[in-house]
Amino acid sequence: MQSSRKRNMPRTIKLIDVTLRDAHQCLWATRMTTGMMREIAPKLDRAGFEAIDLVGGAVFDVCVRYLREDPWERMRILSQWVKETPLIIHTRGQSLFTFEFFADDVVELAAERFAANGMRYHTPYDALNDMRNLEIPIKAAKRHGLYVVGGVVFTHSPVHTDAYYAKKAQELLKHGVDAVFLKDASGLLTPERIATIVPALKKVLGTKPLQIHTHCNSGLAPYVVLQAVEHGVDVVHTATSTLANGVSHSPTERVTRNLRRRGHDVPLDLDLVKEVADELKLIADKEGKPVGTPNEYDEFHFQHQCPGGMVSNLAYQLETMGLKGRLDEILEEAWHVREDLGYPIVVSPFAQYIVTQAVLNVMGRDQGKQRFDTVPDEIRLYVRGGYGEIAGPIDPNLYDKITRGAAPITERPGALVPPALDRIRKTRGPFTSDDDVLLAAFYDDNNYKALKAAGPIKTDYVAAQSPLVTLFREIGNRPTISNFSLKALQGV
């Protein structure tokens, strides 16, 4: 099979490391502290990655709300530890790090502060692939000298065709991106779809690089990324093995070896990556956190499409609501809710909105109600177009039921948000920096004050290890007990 597979000519393939951002977001509930990064960040820096993913998605929010670490300070600290490799700021476009849209002046100031705090690489995306929501983030980032890779978010549906994705890539090029990444947050890409979607995107992009960012929810990702390279992908997003697999990304070490076995050049120092993996194992052991293991393939995942972490959280929440044992029923309903609502992509915030509506429909059915008799305000806004373009059709009768006859919204959502910075400075100030102005724009006074009261980030984390582990590491192999004298083992 291997020898008969037709392949492209060998190429140089670059990797992007997601260990410090998306990997621990997937497996450690985003709880990696800045201190935990102290020993591993310089090694990732020297390993030879295209870039290192650092802040974005839930990381910014968890830093503020739970870790009480100023994310701007994290950027500054890591830009001192990582000197050779660009650090990535990953955003939800006009929503930045939250579920709401921000005014254009907030988005523009955020781009300025990204650059000022050491970020060199920006990867914005929009959850509905409405590229109007990326216009301001892209232009502002480019104005401040950032390398910008715009995202097209993958999903499986009758309307999300290869032609649809080619059109979205064309729209990104018009906004001036340096490259494009195919974002597959739920691990829905298959080898069969890769064979058609990657050539369709490459035809549009020409010489612009194409990246792939796909998760291991279905267990297929480590093979999917190899096939993606064969069909023209230039850059692959991976995670250090300790924090790979599961609902995280493909393991850096295995992807590198497999690509090299196929004849490609991957300019990466795996010895340094191994040191990072070992350090992460020590941290996981000390903190009682899981390491990644491969997922089994489940056909149901391709129907409900919910991210893995969300499914486990939903199971717990259903139990607290007296709905224990009804997870599959809720996920089945979520599948149909998504069909009814024109196939929104199951990423934040729409993953949460779809599942909430599914729970309301199931609970309503228990009470003799009709589906969509109870609808959250966020769903009403979505159906009107308040978050952006809807890819698929919505039945007119359902539209009227949900919106109560309100008119559709056709303008760019960000244009409907009034300027905010002057108001924030007047009502919440004075501030000592624009970083603090933005924190006040993103968070209420309680969270803002709690973050400021926490003080500077502590960076002195040490992963504990036993004397025996230390001895093994010094010897450089894994010897048996007979290799050591009793004296060497005293106190172990």
GROMACS .gro file of C-alpha atoms in nm:
model
  492
    1MET     CA    1   0.000   0.000   0.000
    2GLN     CA    2   0.273   0.248   0.096
    3SER     CA    3   0.484   0.186  -0.211
    4SER     CA    4   0.193   0.215  -0.454
    5ARG     CA    5   0.054   0.545  -0.319
    6LYS     CA    6   0.094   0.830  -0.563
    7ARG     CA    7   0.257   1.128  -0.394
    8ASN     CA    8   0.365   1.479  -0.477
    9MET     CA    9   0.732   1.565  -0.501
   10PRO     CA   10   0.905   1.596  -0.161
   11ARG     CA   11   0.880   1.946  -0.014
   12THR     CA   12   0.986   2.137   0.296
   13ILE     CA   13   0.693   2.128   0.539
   14LYS     CA   14   0.678   2.365   0.836
   15LEU     CA   15   0.496   2.295   1.163
   16ILE     CA   16   0.319   2.534   1.400
   17ASP     CA   17   0.326   2.440   1.767
   18VAL     CA   18  -0.005   2.469   1.957
   19THR     CA   19   0.116   2.325   2.291
   20LEU     CA   20   0.107   2.657   2.477
   21ARG     CA   21  -0.244   2.749   2.361
   22ASP     CA   22  -0.487   2.509   2.195
   23ALA     CA   23  -0.344   2.184   2.332
   24HIS     CA   24  -0.388   2.266   2.699
   25GLN     CA   25  -0.717   2.437   2.614
   26CYS     CA   26  -0.834   2.097   2.488
   27LEU     CA   27  -0.689   1.865   2.752
   28TRP     CA   28  -0.627   2.077   3.063
   29ALA     CA   29  -0.932   2.305   3.049
   30THR     CA   30  -0.695   2.593   2.955
   31ARG     CA   31  -0.524   2.580   3.295
   32MET     CA   32  -0.158   2.596   3.191
   33THR     CA   33  -0.006   2.887   3.382
   34THR     CA   34   0.269   3.114   3.257
   35GLY     CA   35   0.505   2.962   3.514
   36MET     CA   36   0.448   2.616   3.364
   37MET     CA   37   0.577   2.753   3.033
   38ARG     CA   38   0.908   2.876   3.170
   39GLU     CA   39   1.114   2.563   3.104
   40ILE     CA   40   0.943   2.452   2.784
   41ALA     CA   41   0.898   2.778   2.588
   42PRO     CA   42   1.271   2.836   2.516
   43LYS     CA   43   1.303   2.477   2.392
   44LEU     CA   44   1.005   2.514   2.160
   45ASP     CA   45   1.161   2.840   2.043
   46ARG     CA   46   1.484   2.666   1.937
   47ALA     CA   47   1.313   2.361   1.785
   48GLY     CA   48   1.246   2.519   1.446
   49PHE     CA   49   0.870   2.581   1.429
   50GLU     CA   50   0.713   2.823   1.183
   51ALA     CA   51   0.541   2.992   1.480
   52ILE     CA   52   0.420   2.916   1.834
   53ASP     CA   53   0.051   2.954   1.924
   54LEU     CA   54   0.028   3.138   2.256
   55VAL     CA   55  -0.287   3.338   2.331
   56GLY     CA   56  -0.641   3.333   2.195
   57GLY     CA   57  -0.962   3.138   2.204
   58ALA     CA   58  -1.040   3.061   2.566
   59VAL     CA   59  -0.684   3.132   2.688
   60PHE     CA   60  -0.725   3.510   2.720
   61ASP     CA   61  -1.056   3.466   2.904
   62VAL     CA   62  -0.935   3.194   3.143
   63CYS     CA   63  -0.624   3.398   3.223
   64VAL     CA   64  -0.846   3.680   3.343
   65ARG     CA   65  -1.136   3.498   3.507
   66TYR     CA   66  -0.969   3.195   3.665
   67LEU     CA   67  -0.589   3.213   3.666
   68ARG     CA   68  -0.585   3.585   3.746
   69GLU     CA   69  -0.292   3.633   3.513
   70ASP     CA   70  -0.288   3.942   3.294
   71PRO     CA   71  -0.282   3.802   2.937
   72TRP     CA   72  -0.098   4.112   2.813
   73GLU     CA   73   0.172   4.042   3.070
   74ARG     CA   74   0.186   3.678   2.955
   75MET     CA   75   0.254   3.801   2.603
   76ARG     CA   76   0.537   4.025   2.724
   77ILE     CA   77   0.694   3.752   2.938
   78LEU     CA   78   0.681   3.489   2.664
   79SER     CA   79   0.823   3.731   2.408
   80GLN     CA   80   1.131   3.746   2.633
   81TRP     CA   81   1.155   3.368   2.662
   82VAL     CA   82   1.082   3.306   2.290
   83LYS     CA   83   1.331   3.509   2.086
   84GLU     CA   84   1.363   3.326   1.753
   85THR     CA   85   1.009   3.209   1.669
   86PRO     CA   86   0.706   3.433   1.605
   87LEU     CA   87   0.434   3.409   1.871
   88ILE     CA   88   0.074   3.375   1.753
   89ILE     CA   89  -0.226   3.572   1.876
   90HIS     CA   90  -0.542   3.380   1.778
   91THR     CA   91  -0.873   3.570   1.773
   92ARG     CA   92  -1.240   3.529   1.688
   93GLY     CA   93  -1.225   3.823   1.450
   94GLN     CA   94  -1.457   4.107   1.548
   95SER     CA   95  -1.537   3.916   1.870
   96LEU     CA   96  -1.169   3.893   1.968
   97PHE     CA   97  -1.174   3.661   2.276
   98THR     CA   98  -1.544   3.658   2.368
   99PHE     CA   99  -1.886   3.576   2.226
  100GLU     CA  100  -1.992   3.938   2.158
  101PHE     CA  101  -1.896   4.177   1.881
  102PHE     CA  102  -1.680   4.475   1.971
  103ALA     CA  103  -1.671   4.819   1.817
  104ASP     CA  104  -1.422   4.883   1.539
  105ASP     CA  105  -1.218   5.117   1.761
  106VAL     CA  106  -1.173   4.839   2.019
  107VAL     CA  107  -1.065   4.589   1.753
  108GLU     CA  108  -0.819   4.836   1.603
  109LEU     CA  109  -0.663   4.919   1.941
  110ALA     CA  110  -0.634   4.547   2.018
  111ALA     CA  111  -0.424   4.497   1.703
  112GLU     CA  112  -0.192   4.778   1.810
  113ARG     CA  113  -0.150   4.621   2.154
  114PHE     CA  114  -0.086   4.275   2.009
  115ALA     CA  115   0.216   4.415   1.828
  116ALA     CA  116   0.328   4.627   2.123
  117ASN     CA  117   0.325   4.324   2.354
  118GLY     CA  118   0.541   4.107   2.129
  119MET     CA  119   0.300   3.920   1.903
  120ARG     CA  120   0.417   3.886   1.542
  121TYR     CA  121   0.164   3.648   1.392
  122HIS     CA  122  -0.217   3.682   1.389
  123THR     CA  123  -0.463   3.402   1.304
  124PRO     CA  124  -0.818   3.548   1.306
  125TYR     CA  125  -1.128   3.356   1.204
  126ASP     CA  126  -1.503   3.409   1.207
  127ALA     CA  127  -1.731   3.138   1.343
  128LEU     CA  128  -1.975   3.175   1.051
  129ASN     CA  129  -1.709   3.236   0.785
  130ASP     CA  130  -1.858   3.581   0.726
  131MET     CA  131  -1.541   3.750   0.608
  132ARG     CA  132  -1.691   4.095   0.671
  133ASN     CA  133  -1.622   4.016   1.038
  134LEU     CA  134  -1.249   3.981   0.957
  135GLU     CA  135  -1.208   4.298   0.753
  136ILE     CA  136  -1.114   4.528   1.043
  137PRO     CA  137  -0.904   4.269   1.237
  138ILE     CA  138  -0.699   4.185   0.927
  139LYS     CA  139  -0.639   4.541   0.811
  140ALA     CA  140  -0.551   4.663   1.161
  141ALA     CA  141  -0.307   4.376   1.220
  142LYS     CA  142  -0.138   4.434   0.884
  143ARG     CA  143  -0.108   4.804   0.962
  144HIS     CA  144   0.092   4.717   1.274
  145GLY     CA  145   0.325   4.477   1.094
  146LEU     CA  146   0.177   4.141   1.194
  147TYR     CA  147   0.187   3.840   0.962
  148VAL     CA  148  -0.181   3.752   0.914
  149VAL     CA  149  -0.317   3.406   0.841
  150GLY     CA  150  -0.695   3.417   0.794
  151GLY     CA  151  -0.906   3.118   0.886
  152VAL     CA  152  -1.181   2.934   0.700
  153VAL     CA  153  -1.372   2.717   0.946
  154PHE     CA  154  -1.455   2.367   0.828
  155THR     CA  155  -1.778   2.184   0.888
  156HIS     CA  156  -1.969   1.904   0.721
  157SER     CA  157  -2.309   1.994   0.574
  158PRO     CA  158  -2.491   1.996   0.239
  159VAL     CA  159  -2.411   2.367   0.191
  160HIS     CA  160  -2.046   2.371   0.300
  161THR     CA  161  -1.909   2.250  -0.032
  162ASP     CA  162  -1.560   2.284  -0.178
  163ALA     CA  163  -1.695   2.570  -0.393
  164TYR     CA  164  -1.817   2.743  -0.075
  165TYR     CA  165  -1.470   2.720   0.080
  166ALA     CA  166  -1.298   2.837  -0.237
  167LYS     CA  167  -1.525   3.144  -0.236
  168LYS     CA  168  -1.440   3.216   0.129
  169ALA     CA  169  -1.068   3.188   0.058
  170GLN     CA  170  -1.107   3.438  -0.227
  171GLU     CA  171  -1.276   3.681   0.013
  172LEU     CA  172  -0.985   3.646   0.256
  173LEU     CA  173  -0.735   3.724  -0.019
  174LYS     CA  174  -0.923   4.045  -0.096
  175HIS     CA  175  -0.869   4.152   0.266
  176GLY     CA  176  -0.492   4.111   0.220
  177VAL     CA  177  -0.401   3.802   0.425
  178ASP     CA  178  -0.052   3.655   0.396
  179ALA     CA  179  -0.179   3.296   0.415
  180VAL     CA  180  -0.492   3.093   0.495
  181PHE     CA  181  -0.555   2.816   0.746
  182LEU     CA  182  -0.826   2.553   0.728
  183LYS     CA  183  -0.964   2.536   1.082
  184ASP     CA  184  -1.131   2.207   1.180
  185ALA     CA  185  -1.214   2.255   1.548
  186SER     CA  186  -1.419   1.934   1.583
  187GLY     CA  187  -1.195   1.700   1.384
  188LEU     CA  188  -1.443   1.643   1.101
  189LEU     CA  189  -1.203   1.627   0.807
  190THR     CA  190  -1.160   1.287   0.644
  191PRO     CA  191  -0.897   1.167   0.396
  192GLU     CA  192  -1.166   1.161   0.126
  193ARG     CA  193  -1.265   1.525   0.181
  194ILE     CA  194  -0.903   1.637   0.205
  195ALA     CA  195  -0.850   1.505  -0.148
  196THR     CA  196  -1.101   1.758  -0.285
  197ILE     CA  197  -1.102   2.059  -0.050
  198VAL     CA  198  -0.726   2.116  -0.038
  199PRO     CA  199  -0.683   2.130  -0.418
  200ALA     CA  200  -0.985   2.364  -0.436
  201LEU     CA  201  -0.824   2.600  -0.185
  202LYS     CA  202  -0.477   2.578  -0.340
  203LYS     CA  203  -0.620   2.670  -0.679
  204VAL     CA  204  -0.750   2.993  -0.530
  205LEU     CA  205  -0.447   3.072  -0.314
  206GLY     CA  206  -0.181   3.024  -0.580
  207THR     CA  207   0.155   3.087  -0.411
  208LYS     CA  208   0.000   3.187  -0.076
  209PRO     CA  209   0.065   2.918   0.188
  210LEU     CA  210  -0.217   2.694   0.309
  211GLN     CA  211  -0.214   2.564   0.668
  212ILE     CA  212  -0.420   2.291   0.832
  213HIS     CA  213  -0.547   2.308   1.190
  214THR     CA  214  -0.744   1.994   1.274
  215HIS     CA  215  -0.825   1.813   1.598
  216CYS     CA  216  -0.819   1.441   1.679
  217ASN     CA  217  -1.182   1.399   1.792
  218SER     CA  218  -1.250   1.129   1.533
  219GLY     CA  219  -0.905   0.970   1.561
  220LEU     CA  220  -0.836   1.047   1.194
  221ALA     CA  221  -0.630   1.366   1.221
  222PRO     CA  222  -0.277   1.215   1.227
  223TYR     CA  223  -0.348   1.051   0.891
  224VAL     CA  224  -0.555   1.342   0.757
  225VAL     CA  225  -0.267   1.588   0.798
  226LEU     CA  226  -0.034   1.358   0.605
  227GLN     CA  227  -0.282   1.339   0.319
  228ALA     CA  228  -0.331   1.714   0.339
  229VAL     CA  229   0.040   1.761   0.273
  230GLU     CA  230   0.026   1.523  -0.022
  231HIS     CA  231  -0.250   1.739  -0.172
  232GLY     CA  232  -0.065   2.067  -0.120
  233VAL     CA  233  -0.088   2.190   0.240
  234ASP     CA  234   0.229   2.378   0.336
  235VAL     CA  235   0.206   2.410   0.716
  236VAL     CA  236   0.063   2.169   0.977
  237HIS     CA  237  -0.047   2.262   1.330
  238THR     CA  238   0.066   2.004   1.588
  239ALA     CA  239   0.102   1.956   1.963
  240THR     CA  240   0.381   1.805   2.171
  241SER     CA  241   0.288   1.438   2.223
  242THR     CA  242   0.205   1.471   2.593
  243LEU     CA  243  -0.073   1.714   2.506
  244ALA     CA  244  -0.170   1.563   2.169
  245ASN     CA  245  -0.447   1.323   2.061
  246GLY     CA  246  -0.778   1.304   2.245
  247VAL     CA  247  -0.960   1.620   2.137
  248SER     CA  248  -0.629   1.799   2.087
  249HIS     CA  249  -0.403   1.796   1.780
  250SER     CA  250  -0.180   1.543   1.611
  251PRO     CA  251   0.151   1.474   1.793
  252THR     CA  252   0.443   1.676   1.662
  253GLU     CA  253   0.689   1.390   1.693
  254ARG     CA  254   0.481   1.133   1.503
  255VAL     CA  255   0.375   1.376   1.230
  256THR     CA  256   0.738   1.478   1.177
  257ARG     CA  257   0.859   1.120   1.151
  258ASN     CA  258   0.575   1.022   0.916
  259LEU     CA  259   0.634   1.319   0.688
  260ARG     CA  260   1.006   1.242   0.677
  261ARG     CA  261   0.931   0.879   0.598
  262ARG     CA  262   0.729   1.004   0.302
  263GLY     CA  263   1.034   1.195   0.181
  264HIS     CA  264   0.949   1.547   0.301
  265ASP     CA  265   1.192   1.776   0.478
  266VAL     CA  266   1.067   1.889   0.821
  267PRO     CA  267   1.328   2.125   0.972
  268LEU     CA  268   1.256   2.043   1.337
  269ASP     CA  269   1.476   1.934   1.628
  270LEU     CA  270   1.288   1.641   1.782
  271ASP     CA  271   1.536   1.611   2.068
  272LEU     CA  272   1.417   1.948   2.197
  273VAL     CA  273   1.055   1.847   2.146
  274LYS     CA  274   1.118   1.532   2.350
  275GLU     CA  275   1.255   1.744   2.635
  276VAL     CA  276   0.933   1.948   2.623
  277ALA     CA  277   0.724   1.630   2.629
  278ASP     CA  278   0.914   1.502   2.934
  279GLU     CA  279   0.869   1.832   3.116
  280LEU     CA  280   0.497   1.829   3.041
  281LYS     CA  281   0.468   1.477   3.180
  282LEU     CA  282   0.620   1.597   3.507
  283ILE     CA  283   0.374   1.887   3.519
  284ALA     CA  284   0.080   1.658   3.442
  285ASP     CA  285   0.186   1.421   3.718
  286LYS     CA  286   0.231   1.700   3.972
  287GLU     CA  287  -0.100   1.871   3.886
  288GLY     CA  288  -0.307   1.556   3.835
  289LYS     CA  289  -0.382   1.649   3.474
  290PRO     CA  290  -0.441   1.404   3.189
  291VAL     CA  291  -0.211   1.330   2.898
  292GLY     CA  292  -0.352   1.275   2.553
  293THR     CA  293  -0.460   0.933   2.429
  294PRO     CA  294  -0.604   0.849   2.083
  295ASN     CA  295  -0.982   0.855   2.040
  296GLU     CA  296  -1.182   0.576   1.883
  297TYR     CA  297  -1.369   0.654   1.561
  298ASP     CA  298  -1.739   0.732   1.622
  299GLU     CA  299  -1.974   0.794   1.329
  300PHE     CA  300  -2.219   0.982   1.556
  301HIS     CA  301  -1.958   1.255   1.601
  302PHE     CA  302  -1.996   1.355   1.235
  303GLN     CA  303  -2.366   1.419   1.293
  304HIS     CA  304  -2.375   1.622   1.616
  305GLN     CA  305  -2.020   1.763   1.554
  306CYS     CA  306  -1.982   1.892   1.912
  307PRO     CA  307  -1.625   1.940   2.038
  308GLY     CA  308  -1.515   1.666   2.278
  309GLY     CA  309  -1.466   1.887   2.583
  310MET     CA  310  -1.814   2.026   2.534
  311VAL     CA  311  -1.967   1.677   2.527
  312SER     CA  312  -1.809   1.580   2.860
  313ASN     CA  313  -1.917   1.910   3.020
  314LEU     CA  314  -2.269   1.865   2.882
  315ALA     CA  315  -2.295   1.517   3.036
  316TYR     CA  316  -2.213   1.663   3.378
  317GLN     CA  317  -2.453   1.955   3.338
  318LEU     CA  318  -2.738   1.725   3.232
  319GLU     CA  319  -2.687   1.521   3.547
  320THR     CA  320  -2.721   1.834   3.762
  321MET     CA  321  -3.044   1.920   3.575
  322GLY     CA  322  -3.201   1.579   3.638
  323LEU     CA  323  -3.143   1.468   3.278
  324LYS     CA  324  -2.886   1.197   3.350
  325GLY     CA  325  -2.866   0.933   3.078
  326ARG     CA  326  -3.012   1.157   2.808
  327LEU     CA  327  -2.687   1.279   2.651
  328ASP     CA  328  -2.737   1.097   2.319
  329GLU     CA  329  -3.094   1.227   2.296
  330ILE     CA  330  -2.972   1.584   2.343
  331LEU     CA  331  -2.694   1.540   2.088
  332GLU     CA  332  -2.941   1.390   1.840
  333GLU     CA  333  -3.166   1.692   1.885
  334ALA     CA  334  -2.865   1.924   1.847
  335TRP     CA  335  -2.803   1.767   1.506
  336HIS     CA  336  -3.159   1.851   1.398
  337VAL     CA  337  -3.148   2.201   1.551
  338ARG     CA  338  -2.843   2.271   1.338
  339GLU     CA  339  -3.024   2.152   1.025
  340ASP     CA  340  -3.320   2.375   1.107
  341LEU     CA  341  -3.100   2.680   1.164
  342GLY     CA  342  -2.915   2.672   0.831
  343TYR     CA  343  -2.612   2.468   0.941
  344PRO     CA  344  -2.417   2.702   1.172
  345ILE     CA  345  -2.067   2.574   1.237
  346VAL     CA  346  -2.036   2.395   1.571
  347VAL     CA  347  -1.770   2.620   1.724
  348SER     CA  348  -1.799   2.884   1.994
  349PRO     CA  349  -2.038   3.053   2.038
  350PHE     CA  350  -2.270   2.857   1.811
  351ALA     CA  351  -2.182   2.520   1.961
  352GLN     CA  352  -2.315   2.650   2.293
  353TYR     CA  353  -2.623   2.807   2.133
  354ILE     CA  354  -2.714   2.491   1.940
  355VAL     CA  355  -2.682   2.265   2.242
  356THR     CA  356  -2.879   2.508   2.462
  357GLN     CA  357  -3.161   2.509   2.208
  358ALA     CA  358  -3.148   2.129   2.191
  359VAL     CA  359  -3.185   2.103   2.570
  360LEU     CA  360  -3.479   2.347   2.563
  361ASN     CA  361  -3.648   2.148   2.285
  362VAL     CA  362  -3.609   1.818   2.469
  363MET     CA  363  -3.727   1.962   2.801
  364GLY     CA  364  -4.017   2.130   2.623
  365ARG     CA  365  -4.116   1.802   2.461
  366ASP     CA  366  -4.133   1.646   2.810
  367GLN     CA  367  -4.384   1.919   2.898
  368GLY     CA  368  -4.594   1.876   2.584
  369LYS     CA  369  -4.453   2.183   2.404
  370GLN     CA  370  -4.346   2.219   2.042
  371ARG     CA  371  -3.986   2.251   1.931
  372PHE     CA  372  -3.859   2.610   1.941
  373ASP     CA  373  -4.144   2.725   2.167
  374THR     CA  374  -3.869   2.857   2.396
  375VAL     CA  375  -3.580   3.031   2.219
  376PRO     CA  376  -3.281   3.219   2.372
  377ASP     CA  377  -3.218   3.576   2.259
  378GLU     CA  378  -2.887   3.467   2.103
  379ILE     CA  379  -3.069   3.228   1.868
  380ARG     CA  380  -3.315   3.502   1.772
  381LEU     CA  381  -3.026   3.736   1.691
  382TYR     CA  382  -2.843   3.466   1.494
  383VAL     CA  383  -3.148   3.382   1.280
  384ARG     CA  384  -3.193   3.750   1.192
  385GLY     CA  385  -2.832   3.766   1.070
  386GLY     CA  386  -2.703   3.955   1.372
  387TYR     CA  387  -2.382   3.749   1.383
  388GLY     CA  388  -2.331   3.742   1.006
  389GLU     CA  389  -2.425   3.545   0.697
  390ILE     CA  390  -2.608   3.215   0.744
  391ALA     CA  391  -2.479   2.948   0.508
  392GLY     CA  392  -2.801   2.746   0.461
  393PRO     CA  393  -3.173   2.812   0.430
  394ILE     CA  394  -3.412   2.853   0.725
  395ASP     CA  395  -3.778   2.765   0.676
  396PRO     CA  396  -3.978   3.092   0.657
  397ASN     CA  397  -4.233   2.967   0.911
  398LEU     CA  398  -3.957   2.882   1.159
  399TYR     CA  399  -3.791   3.218   1.091
  400ASP     CA  400  -4.114   3.399   1.181
  401LYS     CA  401  -4.164   3.187   1.492
  402ILE     CA  402  -3.814   3.254   1.621
  403THR     CA  403  -3.780   3.621   1.528
  404ARG     CA  404  -4.144   3.717   1.595
  405GLY     CA  405  -4.149   3.898   1.265
  406ALA     CA  406  -3.837   4.111   1.319
  407ALA     CA  407  -3.661   4.225   1.005
  408PRO     CA  408  -3.339   4.057   0.888
  409ILE     CA  409  -3.005   4.224   0.967
  410THR     CA  410  -2.794   4.267   0.654
  411GLU     CA  411  -2.519   4.508   0.764
  412ARG     CA  412  -2.173   4.408   0.880
  413PRO     CA  413  -2.232   4.326   1.249
  414GLY     CA  414  -1.936   4.527   1.374
  415ALA     CA  415  -2.067   4.839   1.202
  416LEU     CA  416  -2.375   4.825   1.425
  417VAL     CA  417  -2.166   4.856   1.744
  418PRO     CA  418  -2.105   5.220   1.845
  419PRO     CA  419  -1.750   5.336   1.924
  420ALA     CA  420  -1.659   5.241   2.280
  421LEU     CA  421  -1.314   5.359   2.384
  422ASP     CA  422  -1.399   5.718   2.481
  423ARG     CA  423  -1.698   5.598   2.684
  424ILE     CA  424  -1.489   5.334   2.865
  425ARG     CA  425  -1.215   5.583   2.948
  426LYS     CA  426  -1.469   5.827   3.090
  427THR     CA  427  -1.681   5.580   3.286
  428ARG     CA  428  -1.423   5.323   3.399
  429GLY     CA  429  -1.098   5.520   3.408
  430PRO     CA  430  -0.847   5.652   3.472
  431PHE     CA  431  -0.623   5.381   3.326
  432THR     CA  432  -0.247   5.354   3.330
  433SER     CA  433  -0.227   5.184   2.987
  434ASP     CA  434  -0.425   5.100   2.677
  435ASP     CA  435  -0.390   4.734   2.777
  436ASP     CA  436  -0.602   4.812   3.082
  437VAL     CA  437  -0.853   5.004   2.871
  438LEU     CA  438  -0.905   4.691   2.661
  439LEU     CA  439  -0.936   4.469   2.970
  440ALA     CA  440  -1.211   4.704   3.088
  441ALA     CA  441  -1.378   4.677   2.746
  442PHE     CA  442  -1.376   4.298   2.766
  443TYR     CA  443  -1.466   4.245   3.135
  444ASP     CA  444  -1.692   4.382   3.406
  445ASP     CA  445  -1.555   4.575   3.702
  446ASN     CA  446  -1.545   4.273   3.935
  447ASN     CA  447  -1.324   4.065   3.706
  448TYR     CA  448  -1.111   4.365   3.614
  449LYS     CA  449  -1.043   4.461   3.976
  450ALA     CA  450  -0.977   4.100   4.080
  451LEU     CA  451  -0.720   4.064   3.802
  452LYS     CA  452  -0.541   4.386   3.895
  453ALA     CA  453  -0.545   4.291   4.265
  454ALA     CA  454  -0.371   3.960   4.187
  455GLY     CA  455  -0.049   4.141   4.105
  456PRO     CA  456   0.231   4.039   3.867
  457ILE     CA  457   0.239   3.690   3.716
  458LYS     CA  458   0.441   3.436   3.913
  459THR     CA  459   0.691   3.262   3.689
  460ASP     CA  460   0.877   3.043   3.939
  461TYR     CA  461   0.686   2.717   3.880
  462VAL     CA  462   0.892   2.399   3.926
  463ALA     CA  463   0.765   2.056   3.823
  464ALA     CA  464   0.845   1.819   4.109
  465GLN     CA  465   1.018   1.494   4.034
  466SER     CA  466   1.148   1.214   4.249
  467PRO     CA  467   1.523   1.146   4.293
  468LEU     CA  468   1.475   0.825   4.097
  469VAL     CA  469   1.334   1.013   3.799
  470THR     CA  470   1.625   1.256   3.820
  471LEU     CA  471   1.869   0.966   3.822
  472PHE     CA  472   1.707   0.808   3.517
  473ARG     CA  473   1.726   1.138   3.328
  474GLU     CA  474   2.095   1.182   3.416
  475ILE     CA  475   2.183   0.830   3.305
  476GLY     CA  476   2.000   0.889   2.977
  477ASN     CA  477   1.822   0.553   2.959
  478ARG     CA  478   1.574   0.345   3.157
  479PRO     CA  479   1.792   0.086   3.338
  480THR     CA  480   1.670  -0.188   3.568
  481ILE     CA  481   1.721  -0.180   3.945
  482SER     CA  482   2.021  -0.413   3.909
  483ASN     CA  483   2.216  -0.134   3.740
  484PHE     CA  484   2.236   0.061   4.065
  485SER     CA  485   2.401   0.004   4.397
  486LEU     CA  486   2.190   0.006   4.712
  487LYS     CA  487   2.376   0.317   4.818
  488ALA     CA  488   2.259   0.504   4.507
  489LEU     CA  489   1.898   0.423   4.592
  490GLN     CA  490   1.911   0.530   4.954
  491GLY     CA  491   1.640   0.786   5.027
  492VAL     CA  492   1.455   0.723   4.698
   0.00000   0.00000   0.00000
